[in-house]
């Protein structure tokens, strides 16, 4: 089932999500399948459960080739529950981000360059990875959704925030975002 994605301004995007306590259930696996279907339909690089109104610490991300981010390297398809992020250096990078909850816009967002993320998958199996680059950025963006943070709240210089069609006219104008 394809869900409607909540848009910025909806108070449900501002909540702190609850930890997932039961793993490997039919309900959870259906929710995750629906999230992948919803993300794929929207050409997203990631999706957090709060974006479909489900207030759980659950994010999915990953892609081989993403139309919205044509230059981004591959990120493995990942289901991550109850994540904890730890920066591995003080270094930050700024890069352009969009969000399915902020359609049609992009902003320049500083993120930690390198981090470790830990959590579990839908079966309760431990995940621990050290990542950098776009992979690190996607994880930080998605996990922010679990704390009620949308990327515009992270922009340092709001002159670097605008409409995708204006900032990046070379991207497909038929894309929603
Ligand atoms: Ni987002």
CSV table of N, CA and C and ligand atoms in Angstrom, one decimal:
chain,number,residue,atom,x,y,z
A,1,UNK,N,0.8,-1.2,0.0
A,1,UNK,CA,0.0,0.0,0.0
A,1,UNK,C,0.9,1.2,0.0
A,2,UNK,N,0.5,2.2,-0.9
A,2,UNK,CA,1.3,3.4,-0.9
A,2,UNK,C,0.6,4.5,0.0
A,3,UNK,N,1.4,4.9,0.9
A,3,UNK,CA,0.8,5.9,1.9
A,3,UNK,C,1.0,7.3,1.3
A,4,UNK,N,0.2,8.2,1.9
A,4,UNK,CA,0.4,9.7,1.7
A,4,UNK,C,1.5,10.1,2.6
A,5,UNK,N,2.4,10.9,2.0
A,5,UNK,CA,3.6,11.4,2.8
A,5,UNK,C,3.2,12.7,3.4
A,6,UNK,N,3.3,12.8,4.7
A,6,UNK,CA,3.0,14.1,5.4
A,6,UNK,C,3.9,15.2,5.0
A,7,UNK,N,3.4,16.4,4.9
A,7,UNK,CA,4.2,17.5,4.5
A,7,UNK,C,4.5,18.5,5.7
A,8,UNK,N,5.6,19.2,5.5
A,8,UNK,CA,6.1,20.1,6.5
A,8,UNK,C,4.9,21.1,6.9
A,9,UNK,N,4.7,21.2,8.2
A,9,UNK,CA,3.6,22.0,8.7
A,9,UNK,C,2.7,21.1,9.5
A,10,UNK,N,2.7,19.8,9.2
A,10,UNK,CA,1.9,18.8,9.9
A,10,UNK,C,2.6,18.5,11.2
A,11,UNK,N,1.9,18.7,12.3
A,11,UNK,CA,2.5,18.6,13.7
A,11,UNK,C,3.0,17.2,13.9
A,12,UNK,N,2.5,16.2,13.2
A,12,UNK,CA,3.0,14.8,13.4
A,12,UNK,C,4.5,14.6,13.0
A,13,UNK,N,5.0,15.5,12.1
A,13,UNK,CA,6.4,15.5,11.7
A,13,UNK,C,7.3,16.0,12.8
A,14,UNK,N,6.7,16.6,13.9
A,14,UNK,CA,7.5,17.3,14.9
A,14,UNK,C,7.7,16.5,16.2
A,15,UNK,N,7.1,15.3,16.2
A,15,UNK,CA,7.1,14.4,17.4
A,15,UNK,C,8.4,13.7,17.5
A,16,UNK,N,8.7,13.3,18.8
A,16,UNK,CA,9.8,12.4,19.0
A,16,UNK,C,9.2,11.0,18.9
A,17,UNK,N,9.8,10.1,18.1
A,17,UNK,CA,9.2,8.8,17.8
A,17,UNK,C,9.5,7.8,19.0
A,18,UNK,N,8.7,6.8,19.1
A,18,UNK,CA,8.8,5.8,20.2
A,18,UNK,C,9.7,4.7,19.6
A,19,UNK,N,10.5,4.0,20.6
A,19,UNK,CA,11.2,2.9,20.1
A,19,UNK,C,10.3,1.7,19.7
A,20,UNK,N,10.8,0.9,18.7
A,20,UNK,CA,10.2,-0.3,18.4
A,20,UNK,C,10.5,-1.4,19.4
A,21,UNK,N,9.5,-2.1,19.9
A,21,UNK,CA,9.8,-3.0,21.0
A,21,UNK,C,9.6,-4.5,20.6
A,22,UNK,N,8.8,-4.7,19.5
A,22,UNK,CA,8.6,-6.0,19.0
A,22,UNK,C,9.1,-6.2,17.6
A,23,UNK,N,9.9,-7.2,17.4
A,23,UNK,CA,10.5,-7.4,16.1
A,23,UNK,C,10.0,-8.7,15.4
A,24,UNK,N,10.3,-8.8,14.1
A,24,UNK,CA,9.9,-10.0,13.4
A,24,UNK,C,8.4,-10.3,13.5
A,25,UNK,N,7.6,-9.3,13.4
A,25,UNK,CA,6.2,-9.5,13.4
A,25,UNK,C,5.6,-9.3,12.0
A,26,UNK,N,4.4,-9.9,11.8
A,26,UNK,CA,3.8,-9.7,10.5
A,26,UNK,C,3.4,-8.2,10.3
A,27,UNK,N,3.0,-7.6,11.4
A,27,UNK,CA,2.6,-6.1,11.3
A,27,UNK,C,3.8,-5.3,10.9
A,28,UNK,N,4.9,-5.5,11.5
A,28,UNK,CA,6.1,-4.7,11.2
A,28,UNK,C,6.6,-5.0,9.8
A,29,UNK,N,6.5,-6.3,9.3
A,29,UNK,CA,7.0,-6.6,8.0
A,29,UNK,C,6.0,-5.9,6.9
A,30,UNK,N,4.8,-5.9,7.2
A,30,UNK,CA,3.8,-5.2,6.3
A,30,UNK,C,4.1,-3.7,6.3
A,31,UNK,N,4.3,-3.1,7.4
A,31,UNK,CA,4.6,-1.7,7.5
A,31,UNK,C,5.9,-1.4,6.6
A,32,UNK,N,6.9,-2.2,6.8
A,32,UNK,CA,8.2,-1.9,6.1
A,32,UNK,C,8.0,-2.1,4.6
A,33,UNK,N,7.2,-3.1,4.2
A,33,UNK,CA,7.0,-3.3,2.7
A,33,UNK,C,6.2,-2.1,2.2
A,34,UNK,N,5.3,-1.6,2.9
A,34,UNK,CA,4.5,-0.4,2.5
A,34,UNK,C,5.4,0.8,2.4
A,35,UNK,N,6.3,0.9,3.3
A,35,UNK,CA,7.3,2.1,3.3
A,35,UNK,C,8.2,2.0,2.1
A,36,UNK,N,8.6,0.8,1.7
A,36,UNK,CA,9.5,0.7,0.5
A,36,UNK,C,8.6,1.0,-0.7
A,37,UNK,N,7.4,0.6,-0.7
A,37,UNK,CA,6.5,0.8,-1.9
A,37,UNK,C,6.3,2.4,-2.0
A,38,UNK,N,6.1,3.0,-0.9
A,38,UNK,CA,5.8,4.4,-0.8
A,38,UNK,C,7.1,5.2,-1.2
A,39,UNK,N,8.2,4.8,-0.7
A,39,UNK,CA,9.5,5.5,-1.1
A,39,UNK,C,9.8,5.3,-2.6
A,40,UNK,N,9.6,4.2,-3.1
A,40,UNK,CA,9.9,3.9,-4.5
A,40,UNK,C,9.0,4.7,-5.4
A,41,UNK,N,7.7,4.7,-5.0
A,41,UNK,CA,6.7,5.5,-5.9
A,41,UNK,C,7.1,7.0,-5.9
A,42,UNK,N,7.7,7.5,-4.8
A,42,UNK,CA,8.1,8.9,-4.7
A,42,UNK,C,9.5,9.2,-5.2
A,43,UNK,N,10.2,8.1,-5.7
A,43,UNK,CA,11.6,8.3,-6.0
A,43,UNK,C,12.5,8.8,-4.9
A,44,UNK,N,12.2,8.4,-3.7
A,44,UNK,CA,12.9,8.8,-2.5
A,44,UNK,C,14.2,8.0,-2.3
A,45,UNK,N,15.2,8.6,-1.6
A,45,UNK,CA,16.4,7.9,-1.2
A,45,UNK,C,16.2,7.3,0.2
A,46,UNK,N,15.2,7.7,0.9
A,46,UNK,CA,14.9,7.2,2.3
A,46,UNK,C,13.6,7.7,2.7
A,47,UNK,N,13.1,7.0,3.8
A,47,UNK,CA,11.8,7.4,4.3
A,47,UNK,C,11.8,7.0,5.8
A,48,UNK,N,11.2,7.8,6.6
A,48,UNK,CA,11.1,7.6,8.1
A,48,UNK,C,9.6,7.4,8.4
A,49,UNK,N,9.4,6.4,9.3
A,49,UNK,CA,8.0,6.1,9.6
A,49,UNK,C,7.1,7.3,10.0
A,50,UNK,N,7.7,8.3,10.7
A,50,UNK,CA,6.9,9.5,11.1
A,50,UNK,C,6.4,10.2,9.8
A,51,UNK,N,7.0,10.1,8.7
A,51,UNK,CA,6.6,10.7,7.5
A,51,UNK,C,5.3,10.1,6.9
A,52,UNK,N,4.9,8.9,7.4
A,52,UNK,CA,3.6,8.4,7.0
A,52,UNK,C,2.7,8.3,8.2
A,53,UNK,N,3.1,9.1,9.2
A,53,UNK,CA,2.2,9.2,10.4
A,53,UNK,C,2.3,8.1,11.4
A,54,UNK,N,3.4,7.3,11.3
A,54,UNK,CA,3.6,6.2,12.2
A,54,UNK,C,4.8,6.6,13.1
A,55,UNK,N,4.4,6.8,14.4
A,55,UNK,CA,5.4,7.4,15.3
A,55,UNK,C,6.4,6.4,15.9
A,56,UNK,N,7.1,5.7,15.1
A,56,UNK,CA,8.1,4.7,15.5
A,56,UNK,C,9.5,5.0,15.0
A,57,UNK,N,10.5,4.6,15.8
A,57,UNK,CA,11.9,4.8,15.4
A,57,UNK,C,12.2,3.7,14.3
A,58,UNK,N,11.8,4.0,13.1
A,58,UNK,CA,12.0,3.1,12.0
A,58,UNK,C,12.3,4.0,10.8
A,59,UNK,N,13.4,3.7,10.1
A,59,UNK,CA,13.8,4.4,8.9
A,59,UNK,C,14.2,3.3,7.9
A,60,UNK,N,13.9,3.6,6.6
A,60,UNK,CA,14.5,2.8,5.5
A,60,UNK,C,15.2,3.8,4.6
A,61,UNK,N,16.2,3.2,3.9
A,61,UNK,CA,16.9,4.0,2.9
A,61,UNK,C,17.7,3.1,2.0
A,62,UNK,N,18.3,3.7,1.0
A,62,UNK,CA,19.1,2.9,0.1
A,62,UNK,C,18.6,2.9,-1.3
A,63,UNK,N,19.5,2.8,-2.3
A,63,UNK,CA,19.2,2.8,-3.7
A,63,UNK,C,20.4,2.5,-4.5
A,64,UNK,N,20.2,2.1,-5.7
A,64,UNK,CA,21.3,1.9,-6.6
A,64,UNK,C,21.5,3.2,-7.4
A,65,UNK,N,20.3,3.6,-8.1
A,65,UNK,CA,20.4,4.8,-8.9
A,65,UNK,C,19.1,5.6,-8.5
A,66,UNK,N,19.3,6.9,-8.1
A,66,UNK,CA,18.2,7.6,-7.7
A,66,UNK,C,18.0,8.8,-8.6
A,67,UNK,N,16.8,9.0,-9.2
A,67,UNK,CA,16.6,10.1,-10.1
A,67,UNK,C,16.7,11.4,-9.5
A,68,UNK,N,16.4,11.5,-8.2
A,68,UNK,CA,16.4,12.8,-7.5
A,68,UNK,C,17.8,13.2,-7.1
A,69,UNK,N,18.7,12.2,-7.0
A,69,UNK,CA,20.1,12.5,-6.7
A,69,UNK,C,21.0,11.7,-7.7
A,70,UNK,N,21.0,12.1,-9.0
A,70,UNK,CA,21.6,11.3,-10.0
A,70,UNK,C,23.1,11.1,-9.8
A,71,UNK,N,23.8,12.0,-9.1
A,71,UNK,CA,25.2,11.8,-8.9
A,71,UNK,C,25.6,11.1,-7.6
A,72,UNK,N,24.6,10.7,-6.8
A,72,UNK,CA,24.9,10.1,-5.6
A,72,UNK,C,25.4,8.6,-5.7
A,73,UNK,N,26.4,8.2,-4.9
A,73,UNK,CA,26.8,6.8,-5.0
A,73,UNK,C,25.8,5.9,-4.4
A,74,UNK,N,25.9,4.6,-4.7
A,74,UNK,CA,25.0,3.6,-4.2
A,74,UNK,C,25.0,3.5,-2.7
A,75,UNK,N,23.8,3.4,-2.1
A,75,UNK,CA,23.8,3.2,-0.7
A,75,UNK,C,23.0,1.9,-0.5
A,76,UNK,N,23.5,0.9,0.3
A,76,UNK,CA,22.8,-0.4,0.5
A,76,UNK,C,21.4,-0.2,1.1
A,77,UNK,N,20.5,-1.0,0.5
A,77,UNK,CA,19.1,-1.0,1.0
A,77,UNK,C,19.1,-1.4,2.5
A,78,UNK,N,18.6,-0.6,3.4
A,78,UNK,CA,18.7,-0.8,4.8
A,78,UNK,C,17.4,-0.5,5.5
A,79,UNK,N,17.1,-1.4,6.5
A,79,UNK,CA,16.0,-1.1,7.4
A,79,UNK,C,16.6,-1.0,8.8
A,80,UNK,N,16.4,0.2,9.4
A,80,UNK,CA,17.1,0.5,10.7
A,80,UNK,C,16.1,1.0,11.7
A,81,UNK,N,16.1,0.3,12.8
A,81,UNK,CA,15.2,0.6,13.9
A,81,UNK,C,16.0,1.0,15.1
A,82,UNK,N,15.4,1.9,15.9
A,82,UNK,CA,16.0,2.3,17.2
A,82,UNK,C,17.5,2.8,17.0
A,83,UNK,N,17.7,3.6,16.0
A,83,UNK,CA,19.1,4.0,15.7
A,83,UNK,C,19.8,4.9,16.8
A,84,UNK,N,21.1,4.7,16.9
A,84,UNK,CA,21.9,5.6,17.6
A,84,UNK,C,23.1,6.0,16.7
A,85,UNK,N,23.3,7.4,16.6
A,85,UNK,CA,24.3,7.9,15.7
A,85,UNK,C,25.5,8.5,16.6
A,86,UNK,N,26.7,8.2,16.2
A,86,UNK,CA,27.9,8.7,16.9
A,86,UNK,C,28.8,9.3,15.8
A,87,UNK,N,29.1,10.6,15.9
A,87,UNK,CA,30.1,11.2,14.9
A,87,UNK,C,31.4,10.6,15.2
A,88,UNK,N,32.2,10.4,14.1
A,88,UNK,CA,33.6,9.9,14.3
A,88,UNK,C,34.6,10.9,14.1
A,89,UNK,N,34.2,12.1,13.8
A,89,UNK,CA,35.1,13.3,13.8
A,89,UNK,C,34.3,14.5,13.9
A,90,UNK,N,34.9,15.7,14.1
A,90,UNK,CA,34.2,16.9,14.2
A,90,UNK,C,33.9,17.5,12.9
A,91,UNK,N,34.5,16.9,11.8
A,91,UNK,CA,34.4,17.5,10.5
A,91,UNK,C,32.9,17.4,10.0
A,92,UNK,N,32.5,18.5,9.4
A,92,UNK,CA,31.2,18.6,8.8
A,92,UNK,C,31.3,18.9,7.3
A,93,UNK,N,30.3,18.4,6.5
A,93,UNK,CA,30.2,18.8,5.1
A,93,UNK,C,28.9,19.4,4.9
A,94,UNK,N,28.8,20.4,3.9
A,94,UNK,CA,27.6,20.9,3.5
A,94,UNK,C,27.2,20.4,2.1
A,95,UNK,N,26.0,19.9,1.9
A,95,UNK,CA,25.6,19.5,0.6
A,95,UNK,C,24.1,19.7,0.5
A,96,UNK,N,23.6,19.7,-0.8
A,96,UNK,CA,22.2,19.9,-1.0
A,96,UNK,C,21.3,18.7,-0.7
A,97,UNK,N,20.2,19.0,0.0
A,97,UNK,CA,19.3,17.9,0.4
A,97,UNK,C,17.9,18.3,0.0
A,98,UNK,N,17.1,17.3,-0.2
A,98,UNK,CA,15.6,17.5,-0.4
A,98,UNK,C,14.9,16.6,0.6
A,99,UNK,N,13.6,16.6,0.6
A,99,UNK,CA,12.9,15.7,1.5
A,99,UNK,C,11.5,15.5,0.9
A,100,UNK,N,11.0,14.3,1.0
A,100,UNK,CA,9.7,14.0,0.4
A,100,UNK,C,8.6,14.8,1.2
A,101,UNK,N,8.9,15.2,2.4
A,101,UNK,CA,7.9,16.0,3.2
A,101,UNK,C,8.0,17.5,2.9
A,102,UNK,N,9.0,17.9,2.1
A,102,UNK,CA,9.2,19.3,1.7
A,102,UNK,C,9.3,19.3,0.2
A,103,UNK,N,8.3,18.9,-0.5
A,103,UNK,CA,8.4,18.7,-2.0
A,103,UNK,C,8.8,20.0,-2.8
A,104,UNK,N,9.6,19.7,-3.8
A,104,UNK,CA,9.9,20.8,-4.7
A,104,UNK,C,11.0,21.8,-4.2
A,105,UNK,N,11.7,21.4,-3.1
A,105,UNK,CA,12.7,22.3,-2.6
A,105,UNK,C,14.0,21.6,-2.2
A,106,UNK,N,15.0,22.4,-2.2
A,106,UNK,CA,16.4,21.9,-1.8
A,106,UNK,C,17.0,22.9,-0.9
A,107,UNK,N,17.9,22.4,0.0
A,107,UNK,CA,18.6,23.4,0.9
A,107,UNK,C,20.0,22.8,1.1
A,108,UNK,N,20.9,23.7,1.5
A,108,UNK,CA,22.3,23.3,1.7
A,108,UNK,C,22.5,23.1,3.2
A,109,UNK,N,22.7,21.8,3.5
A,109,UNK,CA,22.7,21.3,4.9
A,109,UNK,C,24.0,20.8,5.4
A,110,UNK,N,24.5,21.3,6.5
A,110,UNK,CA,25.7,20.8,7.1
A,110,UNK,C,25.4,19.5,7.9
A,111,UNK,N,26.3,18.5,7.7
A,111,UNK,CA,26.1,17.2,8.4
A,111,UNK,C,27.5,16.7,8.8
A,112,UNK,N,27.5,15.8,9.8
A,112,UNK,CA,28.8,15.2,10.1
A,112,UNK,C,29.3,14.4,8.9
A,113,UNK,N,30.6,14.5,8.7
A,113,UNK,CA,31.2,13.8,7.5
A,113,UNK,C,31.2,12.3,7.7
A,114,UNK,N,31.5,11.9,8.9
A,114,UNK,CA,31.8,10.5,9.2
A,114,UNK,C,31.1,10.1,10.5
A,115,UNK,N,30.4,9.0,10.5
A,115,UNK,CA,29.8,8.6,11.7
A,115,UNK,C,29.6,7.1,11.8
A,116,UNK,N,29.3,6.6,13.0
A,116,UNK,CA,28.9,5.2,13.2
A,116,UNK,C,27.4,5.2,13.5
A,117,UNK,N,26.6,4.3,12.8
A,117,UNK,CA,25.3,4.1,13.2
A,117,UNK,C,25.0,2.7,13.7
A,118,UNK,N,24.2,2.6,14.8
A,118,UNK,CA,23.9,1.3,15.4
A,118,UNK,C,22.4,1.3,15.6
A,119,UNK,N,21.9,0.1,15.6
A,119,UNK,CA,20.5,-0.2,15.8
A,119,UNK,C,20.2,-1.6,15.4
A,120,UNK,N,19.0,-1.9,15.1
A,120,UNK,CA,18.6,-3.3,14.7
A,120,UNK,C,17.8,-3.3,13.4
A,121,UNK,N,17.7,-4.4,12.8
A,121,UNK,CA,16.8,-4.5,11.6
A,121,UNK,C,15.5,-5.1,12.1
A,122,UNK,N,14.6,-5.3,11.1
A,122,UNK,CA,13.2,-5.7,11.5
A,122,UNK,C,13.2,-7.1,12.2
A,123,UNK,N,14.3,-7.9,12.2
A,123,UNK,CA,14.3,-9.1,12.8
A,123,UNK,C,15.0,-9.0,14.2
A,124,UNK,N,15.4,-7.8,14.6
A,124,UNK,CA,16.0,-7.6,15.9
A,124,UNK,C,17.5,-7.9,15.8
A,125,UNK,N,18.0,-8.1,14.6
A,125,UNK,CA,19.5,-8.3,14.4
A,125,UNK,C,20.3,-7.0,14.4
A,126,UNK,N,21.4,-7.0,15.2
A,126,UNK,CA,22.2,-5.8,15.4
A,126,UNK,C,22.8,-5.3,14.0
A,127,UNK,N,22.7,-4.0,13.9
A,127,UNK,CA,23.4,-3.3,12.8
A,127,UNK,C,24.4,-2.3,13.3
A,128,UNK,N,25.6,-2.3,12.9
A,128,UNK,CA,26.6,-1.3,13.3
A,128,UNK,C,27.5,-1.1,12.1
A,129,UNK,N,27.5,0.2,11.6
A,129,UNK,CA,28.3,0.5,10.4
A,129,UNK,C,29.0,1.9,10.6
A,130,UNK,N,30.2,2.0,10.0
A,130,UNK,CA,30.9,3.2,10.0
A,130,UNK,C,30.8,3.7,8.5
A,131,UNK,N,30.3,4.9,8.3
A,131,UNK,CA,30.0,5.4,7.0
A,131,UNK,C,30.4,6.9,6.8
A,132,UNK,N,30.6,7.3,5.6
A,132,UNK,CA,30.8,8.7,5.3
A,132,UNK,C,30.1,9.1,4.0
A,133,UNK,N,30.3,10.3,3.6
A,133,UNK,CA,29.8,10.7,2.3
A,133,UNK,C,28.2,10.7,2.3
A,134,UNK,N,27.7,10.4,1.1
A,134,UNK,CA,26.2,10.5,1.0
A,134,UNK,C,25.5,9.5,1.9
A,135,UNK,N,26.1,8.3,2.1
A,135,UNK,CA,25.5,7.3,3.0
A,135,UNK,C,25.3,8.0,4.4
A,136,UNK,N,26.3,8.6,4.9
A,136,UNK,CA,26.3,9.3,6.2
A,136,UNK,C,25.2,10.4,6.2
A,137,UNK,N,25.1,11.1,5.1
A,137,UNK,CA,24.1,12.2,5.0
A,137,UNK,C,22.7,11.6,5.1
A,138,UNK,N,22.5,10.6,4.3
A,138,UNK,CA,21.1,10.0,4.3
A,138,UNK,C,20.7,9.5,5.7
A,139,UNK,N,21.6,8.9,6.3
A,139,UNK,CA,21.3,8.3,7.7
A,139,UNK,C,20.9,9.5,8.6
A,140,UNK,N,21.7,10.5,8.6
A,140,UNK,CA,21.4,11.7,9.5
A,140,UNK,C,20.1,12.3,9.2
A,141,UNK,N,19.8,12.5,7.9
A,141,UNK,CA,18.6,13.1,7.5
A,141,UNK,C,17.4,12.3,8.0
A,142,UNK,N,17.5,10.9,7.7
A,142,UNK,CA,16.3,10.1,8.1
A,142,UNK,C,16.2,10.0,9.6
A,143,UNK,N,17.3,9.9,10.3
A,143,UNK,CA,17.2,9.8,11.8
A,143,UNK,C,16.7,11.1,12.4
A,144,UNK,N,17.0,12.2,11.8
A,144,UNK,CA,16.4,13.5,12.3
A,144,UNK,C,14.9,13.4,12.3
A,145,UNK,N,14.3,12.7,11.3
A,145,UNK,CA,12.8,12.6,11.3
A,145,UNK,C,12.3,12.0,12.6
A,146,UNK,N,13.1,11.1,13.2
A,146,UNK,CA,12.7,10.4,14.4
A,146,UNK,C,12.7,11.4,15.7
A,147,UNK,N,13.4,12.5,15.5
A,147,UNK,CA,13.4,13.5,16.5
A,147,UNK,C,12.6,14.8,16.2
A,148,UNK,N,11.8,14.7,15.2
A,148,UNK,CA,11.0,15.8,14.8
A,148,UNK,C,11.7,16.9,14.1
A,149,UNK,N,12.9,16.6,13.5
A,149,UNK,CA,13.7,17.6,12.8
A,149,UNK,C,13.6,17.4,11.3
A,150,UNK,N,13.3,18.5,10.6
A,150,UNK,CA,13.2,18.5,9.2
A,150,UNK,C,14.5,19.3,8.7
A,151,UNK,N,15.0,18.9,7.5
A,151,UNK,CA,16.3,19.5,7.1
A,151,UNK,C,16.3,21.1,7.1
A,152,UNK,N,15.2,21.8,6.8
A,152,UNK,CA,15.3,23.2,6.8
A,152,UNK,C,15.7,23.8,8.1
A,153,UNK,N,15.4,23.0,9.2
A,153,UNK,CA,15.8,23.5,10.5
A,153,UNK,C,17.3,23.4,10.7
A,154,UNK,N,18.0,22.7,9.9
A,154,UNK,CA,19.5,22.5,9.9
A,154,UNK,C,20.2,23.5,9.0
A,155,UNK,N,19.5,24.2,8.2
A,155,UNK,CA,20.2,25.1,7.2
A,155,UNK,C,20.8,26.3,8.0
A,156,UNK,N,22.1,26.6,7.8
A,156,UNK,CA,22.7,27.7,8.5
A,156,UNK,C,22.4,29.0,7.8
A,157,UNK,N,22.4,29.0,6.4
A,157,UNK,CA,22.2,30.2,5.6
A,157,UNK,C,21.0,30.0,4.8
A,158,UNK,N,19.9,30.7,5.1
A,158,UNK,CA,18.7,30.5,4.4
A,158,UNK,C,18.7,31.0,3.0
A,159,UNK,N,19.7,31.7,2.6
A,159,UNK,CA,19.8,32.1,1.2
A,159,UNK,C,20.1,30.9,0.4
A,160,UNK,N,20.5,29.8,1.0
A,160,UNK,CA,20.9,28.5,0.3
A,160,UNK,C,19.7,27.6,0.5
A,161,UNK,N,18.5,28.0,0.3
A,161,UNK,CA,17.3,27.2,0.4
A,161,UNK,C,16.3,27.7,-0.7
A,162,UNK,N,15.8,26.8,-1.5
A,162,UNK,CA,14.9,27.3,-2.6
A,162,UNK,C,14.3,26.2,-3.4
A,163,UNK,N,13.6,26.6,-4.4
A,163,UNK,CA,12.9,25.7,-5.3
A,163,UNK,C,13.9,24.9,-6.2
A,164,UNK,N,13.7,23.6,-6.2
A,164,UNK,CA,14.6,22.7,-7.0
A,164,UNK,C,14.6,23.2,-8.5
A,165,UNK,N,13.5,23.5,-9.0
A,165,UNK,CA,13.4,23.9,-10.5
A,165,UNK,C,14.2,25.2,-10.8
A,166,UNK,N,14.4,26.0,-9.7
A,166,UNK,CA,15.2,27.2,-9.9
A,166,UNK,C,16.7,26.9,-9.7
A,167,UNK,N,17.0,26.2,-8.6
A,167,UNK,CA,18.3,25.9,-8.2
A,167,UNK,C,19.0,24.9,-9.2
A,168,UNK,N,18.2,23.9,-9.6
A,168,UNK,CA,18.8,22.9,-10.4
A,168,UNK,C,17.9,22.6,-11.6
A,169,UNK,N,17.9,23.6,-12.6
A,169,UNK,CA,17.0,23.5,-13.7
A,169,UNK,C,17.3,22.3,-14.6
A,170,UNK,N,18.5,21.7,-14.4
A,170,UNK,CA,18.9,20.6,-15.2
A,170,UNK,C,18.2,19.3,-14.8
A,171,UNK,N,17.6,19.3,-13.6
A,171,UNK,CA,16.9,18.1,-13.1
A,171,UNK,C,15.5,18.0,-13.8
A,172,UNK,N,15.0,16.8,-13.9
A,172,UNK,CA,13.8,16.5,-14.6
A,172,UNK,C,12.6,17.4,-13.9
A,173,UNK,N,12.1,18.3,-14.7
A,173,UNK,CA,11.0,19.2,-14.1
A,173,UNK,C,9.7,18.4,-13.8
A,174,UNK,N,9.6,17.2,-14.3
A,174,UNK,CA,8.4,16.4,-14.0
A,174,UNK,C,8.4,15.7,-12.7
A,175,UNK,N,9.6,15.7,-12.1
A,175,UNK,CA,9.7,15.1,-10.8
A,175,UNK,C,9.0,16.0,-9.8
A,176,UNK,N,8.4,15.4,-8.8
A,176,UNK,CA,7.7,16.2,-7.8
A,176,UNK,C,8.7,17.0,-7.0
A,177,UNK,N,9.9,16.4,-6.9
A,177,UNK,CA,10.9,17.0,-6.0
A,177,UNK,C,12.3,16.8,-6.6
B,1,LIG,NI1,13.1,13.7,4.8
